[in-house]
Amino acid sequence: MFYLWIKAFHIIFVITWFAGLFYLPRLFVYHAMATEAAGRERFKVMERKLYRGIMTPSGTLTVLFGGWLLYLSPGWLSEDWLHLKLLLVVLIIFYHLYCGILLRRFRDDRNTHSHVWYRWFNELPVMGLIGIVILVVVKPL
Ligand code: HEM
């Protein structure tokens, strides 16, 4: 029962983290297209609040609650699906940190990528989400 409560919160933080992982690069798309200074300043505030206020706390809590599940049920550690899942999680953490680098470039008006580049960049977390959900629910390995 306690395990299920931890799992419920793990999933809640996954959802809030991914809301940001999907929306922040979307803001980058529009920011890269913005021509007016006032508009760009507004994007900077939205991006910073989303990253620092929602995404980083949610990602941290996802990992902490996931680790808690492993502590309560260490048998999962010998399963291949978990190893592959953790590899995908590491890639998503790198994606998250890279978003932080892009955010600082926009903040300093040093963005070098086009809106089309951000549209493709925006698709990467979708792959991670599909892979992880199939691994944890179907456990095909
Ligand atoms: C270091 C990070 C993470 C660790 C250690 C971790 C670990 C775990 C563990 C041990 C379970 C329980 C599996 C079960 O009871 O069947 C679980 C469930 C789950 N995890 Fe994670 N997880 C992490 C990150 C993530 C991420 C990033 C996502 C989503 C993209 C995710 C999505 C899920 C889902 C949807 C479940 C529920 C599966 C089910 O009950 O059918 N996890 N996680």
PDB file of C-alpha atoms and ligand atoms in Angstrom:
ATOM      1  CA  MET A   1       0.000   0.000   0.000  1.00  0.00           C
ATOM      2  CA  PHE A   2       2.773   2.425   1.002  1.00  0.00           C
ATOM      3  CA  TYR A   3       4.633   1.365  -2.168  1.00  0.00           C
ATOM      4  CA  LEU A   4       1.612   2.361  -4.272  1.00  0.00           C
ATOM      5  CA  TRP A   5       1.480   5.818  -2.649  1.00  0.00           C
ATOM      6  CA  ILE A   6       5.128   6.373  -3.564  1.00  0.00           C
ATOM      7  CA  LYS A   7       4.422   5.138  -7.087  1.00  0.00           C
ATOM      8  CA  ALA A   8       1.460   7.515  -7.389  1.00  0.00           C
ATOM      9  CA  PHE A   9       3.661  10.496  -6.482  1.00  0.00           C
ATOM     10  CA  HIS A  10       6.414   9.222  -8.801  1.00  0.00           C
ATOM     11  CA  ILE A  11       3.894   9.342 -11.678  1.00  0.00           C
ATOM     12  CA  ILE A  12       2.541  12.769 -10.626  1.00  0.00           C
ATOM     13  CA  PHE A  13       6.064  14.245 -10.789  1.00  0.00           C
ATOM     14  CA  VAL A  14       6.751  12.469 -14.110  1.00  0.00           C
ATOM     15  CA  ILE A  15       3.682  14.239 -15.542  1.00  0.00           C
ATOM     16  CA  THR A  16       4.624  17.707 -14.283  1.00  0.00           C
ATOM     17  CA  TRP A  17       8.245  17.219 -15.423  1.00  0.00           C
ATOM     18  CA  PHE A  18       7.187  16.186 -18.925  1.00  0.00           C
ATOM     19  CA  ALA A  19       4.666  19.022 -19.169  1.00  0.00           C
ATOM     20  CA  GLY A  20       7.723  21.307 -18.929  1.00  0.00           C
ATOM     21  CA  LEU A  21       9.944  19.151 -21.155  1.00  0.00           C
ATOM     22  CA  PHE A  22       7.294  19.483 -23.872  1.00  0.00           C
ATOM     23  CA  TYR A  23       6.360  23.135 -23.328  1.00  0.00           C
ATOM     24  CA  LEU A  24       9.767  24.794 -22.797  1.00  0.00           C
ATOM     25  CA  PRO A  25      11.124  23.872 -26.274  1.00  0.00           C
ATOM     26  CA  ARG A  26       7.768  25.032 -27.661  1.00  0.00           C
ATOM     27  CA  LEU A  27       8.414  28.427 -26.038  1.00  0.00           C
ATOM     28  CA  PHE A  28      11.882  28.335 -27.655  1.00  0.00           C
ATOM     29  CA  VAL A  29      10.166  27.886 -31.066  1.00  0.00           C
ATOM     30  CA  TYR A  30       8.125  31.060 -30.591  1.00  0.00           C
ATOM     31  CA  HIS A  31      11.012  32.908 -28.908  1.00  0.00           C
ATOM     32  CA  ALA A  32      13.265  32.149 -31.909  1.00  0.00           C
ATOM     33  CA  MET A  33      10.569  33.677 -34.180  1.00  0.00           C
ATOM     34  CA  ALA A  34       9.962  36.780 -31.982  1.00  0.00           C
ATOM     35  CA  THR A  35      11.086  40.064 -33.514  1.00  0.00           C
ATOM     36  CA  GLU A  36       9.989  42.628 -30.874  1.00  0.00           C
ATOM     37  CA  ALA A  37      12.123  43.286 -27.796  1.00  0.00           C
ATOM     38  CA  ALA A  38       9.127  43.379 -25.405  1.00  0.00           C
ATOM     39  CA  GLY A  39       7.961  39.967 -26.645  1.00  0.00           C
ATOM     40  CA  ARG A  40      11.412  38.460 -26.207  1.00  0.00           C
ATOM     41  CA  GLU A  41      11.652  39.759 -22.619  1.00  0.00           C
ATOM     42  CA  ARG A  42       8.291  38.136 -21.830  1.00  0.00           C
ATOM     43  CA  PHE A  43       9.514  34.798 -23.186  1.00  0.00           C
ATOM     44  CA  LYS A  44      12.627  35.043 -20.999  1.00  0.00           C
ATOM     45  CA  VAL A  45      10.507  35.356 -17.834  1.00  0.00           C
ATOM     46  CA  MET A  46       8.174  32.505 -18.863  1.00  0.00           C
ATOM     47  CA  GLU A  47      11.100  30.220 -19.715  1.00  0.00           C
ATOM     48  CA  ARG A  48      12.978  30.929 -16.472  1.00  0.00           C
ATOM     49  CA  LYS A  49       9.892  30.372 -14.288  1.00  0.00           C
ATOM     50  CA  LEU A  50       8.968  27.148 -16.073  1.00  0.00           C
ATOM     51  CA  TYR A  51      12.516  25.747 -15.860  1.00  0.00           C
ATOM     52  CA  ARG A  52      13.415  26.732 -12.306  1.00  0.00           C
ATOM     53  CA  GLY A  53       9.931  26.658 -10.759  1.00  0.00           C
ATOM     54  CA  ILE A  54       8.414  23.542 -12.339  1.00  0.00           C
ATOM     55  CA  MET A  55      10.844  21.429 -14.375  1.00  0.00           C
ATOM     56  CA  THR A  56      13.893  21.183 -12.131  1.00  0.00           C
ATOM     57  CA  PRO A  57      11.894  20.479  -8.916  1.00  0.00           C
ATOM     58  CA  SER A  58       9.675  17.947 -10.753  1.00  0.00           C
ATOM     59  CA  GLY A  59      12.636  16.147 -12.348  1.00  0.00           C
ATOM     60  CA  THR A  60      14.421  15.963  -8.998  1.00  0.00           C
ATOM     61  CA  LEU A  61      11.317  14.592  -7.251  1.00  0.00           C
ATOM     62  CA  THR A  62      10.726  12.047 -10.058  1.00  0.00           C
ATOM     63  CA  VAL A  63      14.235  10.665  -9.552  1.00  0.00           C
ATOM     64  CA  LEU A  64      13.931  10.726  -5.729  1.00  0.00           C
ATOM     65  CA  PHE A  65      10.577   8.905  -5.730  1.00  0.00           C
ATOM     66  CA  GLY A  66      11.850   6.443  -8.375  1.00  0.00           C
ATOM     67  CA  GLY A  67      14.883   5.745  -6.181  1.00  0.00           C
ATOM     68  CA  TRP A  68      12.544   5.290  -3.209  1.00  0.00           C
ATOM     69  CA  LEU A  69      10.591   2.646  -5.180  1.00  0.00           C
ATOM     70  CA  LEU A  70      13.848   0.792  -5.839  1.00  0.00           C
ATOM     71  CA  TYR A  71      14.760   0.997  -2.162  1.00  0.00           C
ATOM     72  CA  LEU A  72      11.364  -0.530  -1.257  1.00  0.00           C
ATOM     73  CA  SER A  73      11.500  -3.147  -4.027  1.00  0.00           C
ATOM     74  CA  PRO A  74      15.208  -3.838  -4.789  1.00  0.00           C
ATOM     75  CA  GLY A  75      14.335  -6.928  -6.867  1.00  0.00           C
ATOM     76  CA  TRP A  76      13.670  -4.602  -9.866  1.00  0.00           C
ATOM     77  CA  LEU A  77      17.412  -3.836  -9.943  1.00  0.00           C
ATOM     78  CA  SER A  78      18.142  -7.191 -11.600  1.00  0.00           C
ATOM     79  CA  GLU A  79      15.582  -6.634 -14.404  1.00  0.00           C
ATOM     80  CA  ASP A  80      16.704  -5.625 -17.912  1.00  0.00           C
ATOM     81  CA  TRP A  81      13.708  -3.336 -18.497  1.00  0.00           C
ATOM     82  CA  LEU A  82      14.845  -1.227 -15.532  1.00  0.00           C
ATOM     83  CA  HIS A  83      18.420  -0.953 -16.844  1.00  0.00           C
ATOM     84  CA  LEU A  84      17.169   0.252 -20.218  1.00  0.00           C
ATOM     85  CA  LYS A  85      14.707   2.602 -18.528  1.00  0.00           C
ATOM     86  CA  LEU A  86      17.489   4.136 -16.429  1.00  0.00           C
ATOM     87  CA  LEU A  87      19.563   4.657 -19.582  1.00  0.00           C
ATOM     88  CA  LEU A  88      16.639   6.571 -21.149  1.00  0.00           C
ATOM     89  CA  VAL A  89      16.224   8.554 -17.908  1.00  0.00           C
ATOM     90  CA  VAL A  90      19.904   9.599 -18.074  1.00  0.00           C
ATOM     91  CA  LEU A  91      19.359  10.806 -21.678  1.00  0.00           C
ATOM     92  CA  ILE A  92      16.310  12.801 -20.549  1.00  0.00           C
ATOM     93  CA  ILE A  93      18.334  14.374 -17.725  1.00  0.00           C
ATOM     94  CA  PHE A  94      20.945  15.469 -20.308  1.00  0.00           C
ATOM     95  CA  TYR A  95      18.117  16.894 -22.440  1.00  0.00           C
ATOM     96  CA  HIS A  96      16.849  18.799 -19.392  1.00  0.00           C
ATOM     97  CA  LEU A  97      20.311  20.222 -18.636  1.00  0.00           C
ATOM     98  CA  TYR A  98      20.820  21.162 -22.286  1.00  0.00           C
ATOM     99  CA  CYS A  99      17.498  23.058 -22.135  1.00  0.00           C
ATOM    100  CA  GLY A 100      19.097  25.042 -19.289  1.00  0.00           C
ATOM    101  CA  ILE A 101      22.044  25.956 -21.555  1.00  0.00           C
ATOM    102  CA  LEU A 102      19.676  27.031 -24.359  1.00  0.00           C
ATOM    103  CA  LEU A 103      17.650  29.060 -21.848  1.00  0.00           C
ATOM    104  CA  ARG A 104      20.772  30.989 -20.774  1.00  0.00           C
ATOM    105  CA  ARG A 105      21.643  31.669 -24.427  1.00  0.00           C
ATOM    106  CA  PHE A 106      18.167  33.130 -25.019  1.00  0.00           C
ATOM    107  CA  ARG A 107      18.473  35.151 -21.796  1.00  0.00           C
ATOM    108  CA  ASP A 108      21.699  36.709 -23.115  1.00  0.00           C
ATOM    109  CA  ASP A 109      20.212  37.189 -26.641  1.00  0.00           C
ATOM    110  CA  ARG A 110      22.770  34.735 -28.040  1.00  0.00           C
ATOM    111  CA  ASN A 111      20.411  32.122 -29.551  1.00  0.00           C
ATOM    112  CA  THR A 112      21.909  30.609 -32.708  1.00  0.00           C
ATOM    113  CA  HIS A 113      19.209  28.067 -33.719  1.00  0.00           C
ATOM    114  CA  SER A 114      16.196  28.535 -35.993  1.00  0.00           C
ATOM    115  CA  HIS A 115      12.583  27.897 -35.002  1.00  0.00           C
ATOM    116  CA  VAL A 116      12.669  24.817 -37.275  1.00  0.00           C
ATOM    117  CA  TRP A 117      15.611  23.422 -35.290  1.00  0.00           C
ATOM    118  CA  TYR A 118      13.593  23.842 -32.048  1.00  0.00           C
ATOM    119  CA  ARG A 119      10.594  22.102 -33.608  1.00  0.00           C
ATOM    120  CA  TRP A 120      12.742  18.994 -34.183  1.00  0.00           C
ATOM    121  CA  PHE A 121      14.419  19.350 -30.793  1.00  0.00           C
ATOM    122  CA  ASN A 122      10.918  19.410 -29.274  1.00  0.00           C
ATOM    123  CA  GLU A 123      10.242  15.856 -30.554  1.00  0.00           C
ATOM    124  CA  LEU A 124      13.077  14.157 -28.624  1.00  0.00           C
ATOM    125  CA  PRO A 125      11.354  13.851 -25.203  1.00  0.00           C
ATOM    126  CA  VAL A 126       8.363  12.233 -26.950  1.00  0.00           C
ATOM    127  CA  MET A 127      10.625   9.280 -27.899  1.00  0.00           C
ATOM    128  CA  GLY A 128      11.881   9.017 -24.313  1.00  0.00           C
ATOM    129  CA  LEU A 129       8.367   9.061 -22.888  1.00  0.00           C
ATOM    130  CA  ILE A 130       7.064   6.386 -25.291  1.00  0.00           C
ATOM    131  CA  GLY A 131      10.078   4.139 -24.597  1.00  0.00           C
ATOM    132  CA  ILE A 132       9.926   4.474 -20.816  1.00  0.00           C
ATOM    133  CA  VAL A 133       6.162   3.976 -20.471  1.00  0.00           C
ATOM    134  CA  ILE A 134       6.310   0.807 -22.617  1.00  0.00           C
ATOM    135  CA  LEU A 135       9.265  -0.487 -20.568  1.00  0.00           C
ATOM    136  CA  VAL A 136       7.625   0.086 -17.161  1.00  0.00           C
ATOM    137  CA  VAL A 137       4.089  -1.017 -18.063  1.00  0.00           C
ATOM    138  CA  VAL A 138       4.639  -3.886 -20.560  1.00  0.00           C
ATOM    139  CA  LYS A 139       8.072  -4.857 -19.143  1.00  0.00           C
ATOM    140  CA  PRO A 140       8.978  -6.573 -22.446  1.00  0.00           C
ATOM    141  CA  LEU A 141      12.558  -7.366 -21.330  1.00  0.00           C
TER     142      LEU A 141
HETATM  143  C1  HEM B   1      15.982   7.668 -11.802  1.00  0.00           C
HETATM  144  C2  HEM B   1      14.757   7.764 -12.231  1.00  0.00           C
HETATM  145  C3  HEM B   1      13.705   6.712 -12.071  1.00  0.00           C
HETATM  146  C4  HEM B   1      13.695   5.574 -11.302  1.00  0.00           C
HETATM  147  C5  HEM B   1      14.783   5.048 -10.367  1.00  0.00           C
HETATM  148  C6  HEM B   1      12.417   4.930 -11.508  1.00  0.00           C
HETATM  149  C7  HEM B   1      12.014   3.732 -10.921  1.00  0.00           C
HETATM  150  C8  HEM B   1      10.751   3.196 -10.997  1.00  0.00           C
HETATM  151  C9  HEM B   1      10.297   1.995 -10.327  1.00  0.00           C
HETATM  152  C10 HEM B   1      11.161   1.106  -9.462  1.00  0.00           C
HETATM  153  C11 HEM B   1       8.994   1.806 -10.637  1.00  0.00           C
HETATM  154  C12 HEM B   1       8.066   0.711 -10.119  1.00  0.00           C
HETATM  155  C13 HEM B   1       7.777  -0.333 -11.176  1.00  0.00           C
HETATM  156  C14 HEM B   1       6.635  -1.222 -10.762  1.00  0.00           C
HETATM  157  O1  HEM B   1       6.194  -1.191  -9.597  1.00  0.00           O
HETATM  158  O2  HEM B   1       6.157  -1.982 -11.634  1.00  0.00           O
HETATM  159  C15 HEM B   1       8.597   2.904 -11.504  1.00  0.00           C
HETATM  160  C16 HEM B   1       7.334   3.058 -12.040  1.00  0.00           C
HETATM  161  C17 HEM B   1       7.016   3.933 -13.034  1.00  0.00           C
HETATM  162  N1  HEM B   1       7.877   4.866 -13.614  1.00  0.00           N
HETATM  163 FE1  HEM B   1       9.767   5.289 -12.982  1.00  0.00          FE
HETATM  164  N2  HEM B   1      11.674   5.676 -12.405  1.00  0.00           N
HETATM  165  C18 HEM B   1      12.435   6.766 -12.776  1.00  0.00           C
HETATM  166  C19 HEM B   1      12.072   7.734 -13.703  1.00  0.00           C
HETATM  167  C20 HEM B   1      10.927   7.676 -14.477  1.00  0.00           C
HETATM  168  C21 HEM B   1      10.642   8.532 -15.607  1.00  0.00           C
HETATM  169  C22 HEM B   1      11.550   9.636 -16.119  1.00  0.00           C
HETATM  170  C23 HEM B   1       9.426   8.158 -16.098  1.00  0.00           C
HETATM  171  C24 HEM B   1       8.631   8.679 -17.277  1.00  0.00           C
HETATM  172  C25 HEM B   1       9.127   9.112 -18.380  1.00  0.00           C
HETATM  173  C26 HEM B   1       8.919   7.090 -15.274  1.00  0.00           C
HETATM  174  C27 HEM B   1       7.700   6.487 -15.446  1.00  0.00           C
HETATM  175  C28 HEM B   1       7.187   5.520 -14.611  1.00  0.00           C
HETATM  176  C29 HEM B   1       5.832   5.002 -14.674  1.00  0.00           C
HETATM  177  C30 HEM B   1       4.738   5.459 -15.664  1.00  0.00           C
HETATM  178  C31 HEM B   1       5.722   4.010 -13.681  1.00  0.00           C
HETATM  179  C32 HEM B   1       4.462   3.183 -13.322  1.00  0.00           C
HETATM  180  C33 HEM B   1       4.511   1.809 -13.957  1.00  0.00           C
HETATM  181  C34 HEM B   1       3.390   0.894 -13.496  1.00  0.00           C
HETATM  182  O3  HEM B   1       3.016   0.875 -12.326  1.00  0.00           O
HETATM  183  O4  HEM B   1       2.843   0.165 -14.347  1.00  0.00           O
HETATM  184  N3  HEM B   1       9.868   6.812 -14.301  1.00  0.00           N
HETATM  185  N4  HEM B   1       9.682   3.736 -11.721  1.00  0.00           N
END
